[in-house]
PDB file of C-alpha atoms in Angstrom:
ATOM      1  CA  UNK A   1     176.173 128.194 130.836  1.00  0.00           C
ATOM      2  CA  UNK A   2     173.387 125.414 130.677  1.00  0.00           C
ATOM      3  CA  UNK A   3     173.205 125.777 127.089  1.00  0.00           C
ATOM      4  CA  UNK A   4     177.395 124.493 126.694  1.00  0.00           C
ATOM      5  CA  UNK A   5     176.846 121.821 129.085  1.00  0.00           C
ATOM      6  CA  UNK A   6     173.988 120.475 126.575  1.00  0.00           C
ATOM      7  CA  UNK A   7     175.972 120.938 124.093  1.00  0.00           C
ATOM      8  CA  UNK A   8     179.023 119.009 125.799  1.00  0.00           C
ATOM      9  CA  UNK A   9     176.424 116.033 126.578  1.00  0.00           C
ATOM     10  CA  UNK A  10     175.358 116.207 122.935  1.00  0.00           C
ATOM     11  CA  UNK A  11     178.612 116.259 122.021  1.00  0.00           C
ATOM     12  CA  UNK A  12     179.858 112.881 124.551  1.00  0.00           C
ATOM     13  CA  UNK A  13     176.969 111.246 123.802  1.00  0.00           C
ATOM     14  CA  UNK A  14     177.570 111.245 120.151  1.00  0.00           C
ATOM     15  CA  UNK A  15     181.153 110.187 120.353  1.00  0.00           C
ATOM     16  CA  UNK A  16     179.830 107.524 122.622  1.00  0.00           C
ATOM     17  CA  UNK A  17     177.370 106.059 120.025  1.00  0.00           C
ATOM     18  CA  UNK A  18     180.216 106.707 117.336  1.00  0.00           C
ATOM     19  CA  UNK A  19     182.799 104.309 119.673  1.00  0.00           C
ATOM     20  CA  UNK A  20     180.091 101.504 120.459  1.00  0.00           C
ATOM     21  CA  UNK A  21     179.019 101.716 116.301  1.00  0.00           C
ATOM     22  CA  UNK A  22     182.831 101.088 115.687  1.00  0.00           C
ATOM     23  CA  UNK A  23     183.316  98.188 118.052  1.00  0.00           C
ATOM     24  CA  UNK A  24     180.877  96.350 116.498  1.00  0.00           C
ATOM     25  CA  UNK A  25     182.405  96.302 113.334  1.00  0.00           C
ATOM     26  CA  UNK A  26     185.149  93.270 112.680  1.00  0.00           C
ATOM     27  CA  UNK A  27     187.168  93.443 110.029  1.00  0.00           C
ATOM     28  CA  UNK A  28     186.309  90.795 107.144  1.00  0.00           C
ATOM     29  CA  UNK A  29     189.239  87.848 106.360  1.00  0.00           C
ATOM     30  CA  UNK A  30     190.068  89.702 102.798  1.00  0.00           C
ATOM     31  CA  UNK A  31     190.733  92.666 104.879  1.00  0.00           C
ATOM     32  CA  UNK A  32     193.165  91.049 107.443  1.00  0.00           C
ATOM     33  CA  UNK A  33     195.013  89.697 104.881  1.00  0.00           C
ATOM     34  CA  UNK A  34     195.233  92.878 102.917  1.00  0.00           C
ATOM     35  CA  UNK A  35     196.971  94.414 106.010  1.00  0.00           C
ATOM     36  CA  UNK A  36     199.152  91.462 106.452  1.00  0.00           C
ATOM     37  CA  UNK A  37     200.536  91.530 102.829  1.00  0.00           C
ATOM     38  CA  UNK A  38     201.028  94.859 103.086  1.00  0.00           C
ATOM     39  CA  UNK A  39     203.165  94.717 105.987  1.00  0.00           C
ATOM     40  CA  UNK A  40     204.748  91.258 104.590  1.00  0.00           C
ATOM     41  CA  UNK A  41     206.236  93.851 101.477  1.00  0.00           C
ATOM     42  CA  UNK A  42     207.886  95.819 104.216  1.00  0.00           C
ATOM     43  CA  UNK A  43     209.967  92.682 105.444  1.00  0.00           C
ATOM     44  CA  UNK A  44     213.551  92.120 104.229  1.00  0.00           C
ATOM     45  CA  UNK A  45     215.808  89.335 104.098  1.00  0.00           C
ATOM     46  CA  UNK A  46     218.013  90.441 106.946  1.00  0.00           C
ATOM     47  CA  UNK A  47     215.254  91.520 109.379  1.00  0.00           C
ATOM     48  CA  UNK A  48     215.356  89.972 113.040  1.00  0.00           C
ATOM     49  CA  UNK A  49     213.036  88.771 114.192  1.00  0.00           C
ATOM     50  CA  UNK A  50     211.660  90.861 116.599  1.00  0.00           C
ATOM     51  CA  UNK A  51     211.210  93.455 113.983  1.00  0.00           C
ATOM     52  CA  UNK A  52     209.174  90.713 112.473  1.00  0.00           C
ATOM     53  CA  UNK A  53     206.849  90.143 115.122  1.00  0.00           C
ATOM     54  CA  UNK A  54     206.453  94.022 115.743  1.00  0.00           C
ATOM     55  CA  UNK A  55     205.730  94.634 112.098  1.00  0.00           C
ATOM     56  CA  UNK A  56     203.236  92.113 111.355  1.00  0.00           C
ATOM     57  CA  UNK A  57     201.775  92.559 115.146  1.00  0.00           C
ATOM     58  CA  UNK A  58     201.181  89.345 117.743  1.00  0.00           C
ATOM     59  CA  UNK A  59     197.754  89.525 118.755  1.00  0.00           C
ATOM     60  CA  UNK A  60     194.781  87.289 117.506  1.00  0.00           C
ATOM     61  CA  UNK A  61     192.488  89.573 114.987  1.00  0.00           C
ATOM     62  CA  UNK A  62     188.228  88.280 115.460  1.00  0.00           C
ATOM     63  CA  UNK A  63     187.143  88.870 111.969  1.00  0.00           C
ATOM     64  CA  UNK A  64     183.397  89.203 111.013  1.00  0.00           C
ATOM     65  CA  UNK A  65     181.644  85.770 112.188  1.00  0.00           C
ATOM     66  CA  UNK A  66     184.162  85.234 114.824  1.00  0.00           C
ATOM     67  CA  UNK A  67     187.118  83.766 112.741  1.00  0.00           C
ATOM     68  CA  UNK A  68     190.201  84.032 115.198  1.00  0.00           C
ATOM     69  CA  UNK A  69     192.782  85.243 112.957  1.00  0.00           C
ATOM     70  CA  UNK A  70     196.353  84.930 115.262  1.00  0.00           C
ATOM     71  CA  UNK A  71     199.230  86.408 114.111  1.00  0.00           C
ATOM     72  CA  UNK A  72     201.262  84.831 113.292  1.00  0.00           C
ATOM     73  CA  UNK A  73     198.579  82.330 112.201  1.00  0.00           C
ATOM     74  CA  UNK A  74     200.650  79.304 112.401  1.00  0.00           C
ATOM     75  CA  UNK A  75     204.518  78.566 113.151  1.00  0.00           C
ATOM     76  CA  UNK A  76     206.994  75.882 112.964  1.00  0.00           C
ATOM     77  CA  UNK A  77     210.569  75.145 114.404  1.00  0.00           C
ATOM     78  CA  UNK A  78     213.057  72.836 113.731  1.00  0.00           C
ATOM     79  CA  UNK A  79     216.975  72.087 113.006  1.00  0.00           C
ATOM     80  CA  UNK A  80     217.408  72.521 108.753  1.00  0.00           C
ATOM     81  CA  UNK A  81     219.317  69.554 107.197  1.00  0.00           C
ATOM     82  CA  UNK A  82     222.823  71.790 108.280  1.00  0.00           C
ATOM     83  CA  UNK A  83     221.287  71.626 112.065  1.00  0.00           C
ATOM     84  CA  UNK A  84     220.719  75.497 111.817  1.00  0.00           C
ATOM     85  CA  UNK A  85     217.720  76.090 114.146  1.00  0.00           C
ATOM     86  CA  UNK A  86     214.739  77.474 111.751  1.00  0.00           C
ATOM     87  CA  UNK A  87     211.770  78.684 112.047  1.00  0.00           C
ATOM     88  CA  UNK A  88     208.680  79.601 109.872  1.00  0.00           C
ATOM     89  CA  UNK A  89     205.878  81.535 110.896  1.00  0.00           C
ATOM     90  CA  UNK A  90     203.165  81.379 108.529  1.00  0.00           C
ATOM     91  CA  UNK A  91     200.956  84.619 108.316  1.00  0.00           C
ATOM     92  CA  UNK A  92     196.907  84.744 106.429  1.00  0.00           C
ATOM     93  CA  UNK A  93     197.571  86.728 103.691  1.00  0.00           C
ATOM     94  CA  UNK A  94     194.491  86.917 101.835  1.00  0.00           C
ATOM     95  CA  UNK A  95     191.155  84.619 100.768  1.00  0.00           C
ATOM     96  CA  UNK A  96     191.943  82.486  97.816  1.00  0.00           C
ATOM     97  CA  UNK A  97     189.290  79.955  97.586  1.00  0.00           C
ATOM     98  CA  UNK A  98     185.768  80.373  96.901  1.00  0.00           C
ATOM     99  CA  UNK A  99     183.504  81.024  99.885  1.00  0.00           C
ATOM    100  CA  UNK A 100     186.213  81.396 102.633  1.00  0.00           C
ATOM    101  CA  UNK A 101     184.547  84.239 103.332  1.00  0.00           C
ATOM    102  CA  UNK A 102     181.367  82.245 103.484  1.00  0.00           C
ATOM    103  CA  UNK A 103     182.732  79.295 105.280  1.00  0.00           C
ATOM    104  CA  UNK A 104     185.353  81.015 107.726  1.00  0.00           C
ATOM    105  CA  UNK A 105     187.929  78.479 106.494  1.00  0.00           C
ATOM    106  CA  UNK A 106     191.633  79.648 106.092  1.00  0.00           C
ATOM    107  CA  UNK A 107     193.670  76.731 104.010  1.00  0.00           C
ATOM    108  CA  UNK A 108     197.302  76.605 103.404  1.00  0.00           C
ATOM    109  CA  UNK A 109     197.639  78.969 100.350  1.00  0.00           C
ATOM    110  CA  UNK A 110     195.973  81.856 101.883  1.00  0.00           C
ATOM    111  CA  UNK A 111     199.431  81.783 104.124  1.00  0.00           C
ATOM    112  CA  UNK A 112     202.231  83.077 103.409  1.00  0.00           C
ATOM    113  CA  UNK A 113     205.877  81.818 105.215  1.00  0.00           C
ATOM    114  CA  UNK A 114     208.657  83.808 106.322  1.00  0.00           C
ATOM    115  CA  UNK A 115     211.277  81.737 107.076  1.00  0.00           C
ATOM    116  CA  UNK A 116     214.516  82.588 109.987  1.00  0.00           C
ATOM    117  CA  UNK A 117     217.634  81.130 110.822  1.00  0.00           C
ATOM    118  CA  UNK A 118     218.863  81.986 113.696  1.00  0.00           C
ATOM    119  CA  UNK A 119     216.577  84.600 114.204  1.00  0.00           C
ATOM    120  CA  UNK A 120     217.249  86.202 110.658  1.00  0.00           C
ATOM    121  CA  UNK A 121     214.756  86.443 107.740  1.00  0.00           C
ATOM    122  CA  UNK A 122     216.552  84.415 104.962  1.00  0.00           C
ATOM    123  CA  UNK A 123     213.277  83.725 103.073  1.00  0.00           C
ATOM    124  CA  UNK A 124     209.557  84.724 102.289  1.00  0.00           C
ATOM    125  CA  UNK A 125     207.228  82.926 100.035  1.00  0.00           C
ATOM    126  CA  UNK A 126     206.322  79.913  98.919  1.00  0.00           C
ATOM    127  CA  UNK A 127     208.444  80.056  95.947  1.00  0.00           C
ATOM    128  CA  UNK A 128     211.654  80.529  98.534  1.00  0.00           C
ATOM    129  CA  UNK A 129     210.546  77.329 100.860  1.00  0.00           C
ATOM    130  CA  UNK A 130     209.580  75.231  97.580  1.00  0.00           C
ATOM    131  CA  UNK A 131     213.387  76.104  96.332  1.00  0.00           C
ATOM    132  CA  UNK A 132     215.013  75.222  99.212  1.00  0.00           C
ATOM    133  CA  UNK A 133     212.350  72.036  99.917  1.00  0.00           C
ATOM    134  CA  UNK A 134     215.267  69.885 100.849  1.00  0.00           C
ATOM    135  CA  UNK A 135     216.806  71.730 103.100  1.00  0.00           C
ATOM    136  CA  UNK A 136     213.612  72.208 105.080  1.00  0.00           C
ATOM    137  CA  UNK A 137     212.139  68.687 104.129  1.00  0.00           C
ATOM    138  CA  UNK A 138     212.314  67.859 107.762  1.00  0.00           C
ATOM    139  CA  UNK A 139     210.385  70.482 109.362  1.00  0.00           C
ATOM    140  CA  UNK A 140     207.821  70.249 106.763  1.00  0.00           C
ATOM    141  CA  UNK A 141     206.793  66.699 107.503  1.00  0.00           C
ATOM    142  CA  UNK A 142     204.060  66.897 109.923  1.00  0.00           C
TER     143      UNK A 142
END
């Protein structure tokens, strides 16, 4: 019986050093934003928003070197030229410049915007929001 119970403190104290080895390890920016594109293929125009913010998650990520990565990273609201109330919420999608990995930077085109009227996806991209630039002129005047 002494001989199990050794074994069972082997055995905790190895998933022990497993768990505290795993903590410590952040996941880098190119990761985050692999997840968050992946889950961004899974939205639809249609979605509510809810489903939105459950998909894509709504908790700030610490990647390696501290970057706070908050999802969603960034949002906006406003009333469309047709006084629709609209909002964008901008996610990090990936690392497209040279050393944001090195300089923990995230810049405009590593986001990508879903965009909801009345609390319904009607567009995702930047290709969508440059389209329909007029109609959102307002709300993208800072």
């Amino acid at each position: 019986m002494g001989m199990s119970s050794r074994k069972l403190l082997a055995v905790a104290l190895l998933l022990l050093t497993t768990l505290i080895m795993l903590s410590g390890c952040a996941p880098s920016l190119r990761k985050i934003g692999e997840i968050n594109l992946r889950n961004i293929q899974r939205i639809h125009i249609g979605d509510l928003r809810p489903d939105v913010v459950k998909r894509m998650g709504s908790t700030t990520v610490i990647a390696k070197h501290g970057q706070e990565v908050p999802s969603p990273y960034r949002t906006m609201t406003f009333d469309n030229a047709e006084g629709d109330p609209t909002e964008i919420l901008y996610y990090f999608t990936g690392t497209t410049h040279v050393g944001s990995e090195r300089d923990h930077t995230i810049i405009r085109e590593e986001l990508t915007p879903i965009i909801l009227e009345w609390g319904v996806v009607i567009g995702i991209g930047w290709n969508y929001l440059r389209e329909h630039l007029d109609m959102y002129r307002a709300g993208l005047l800072e």
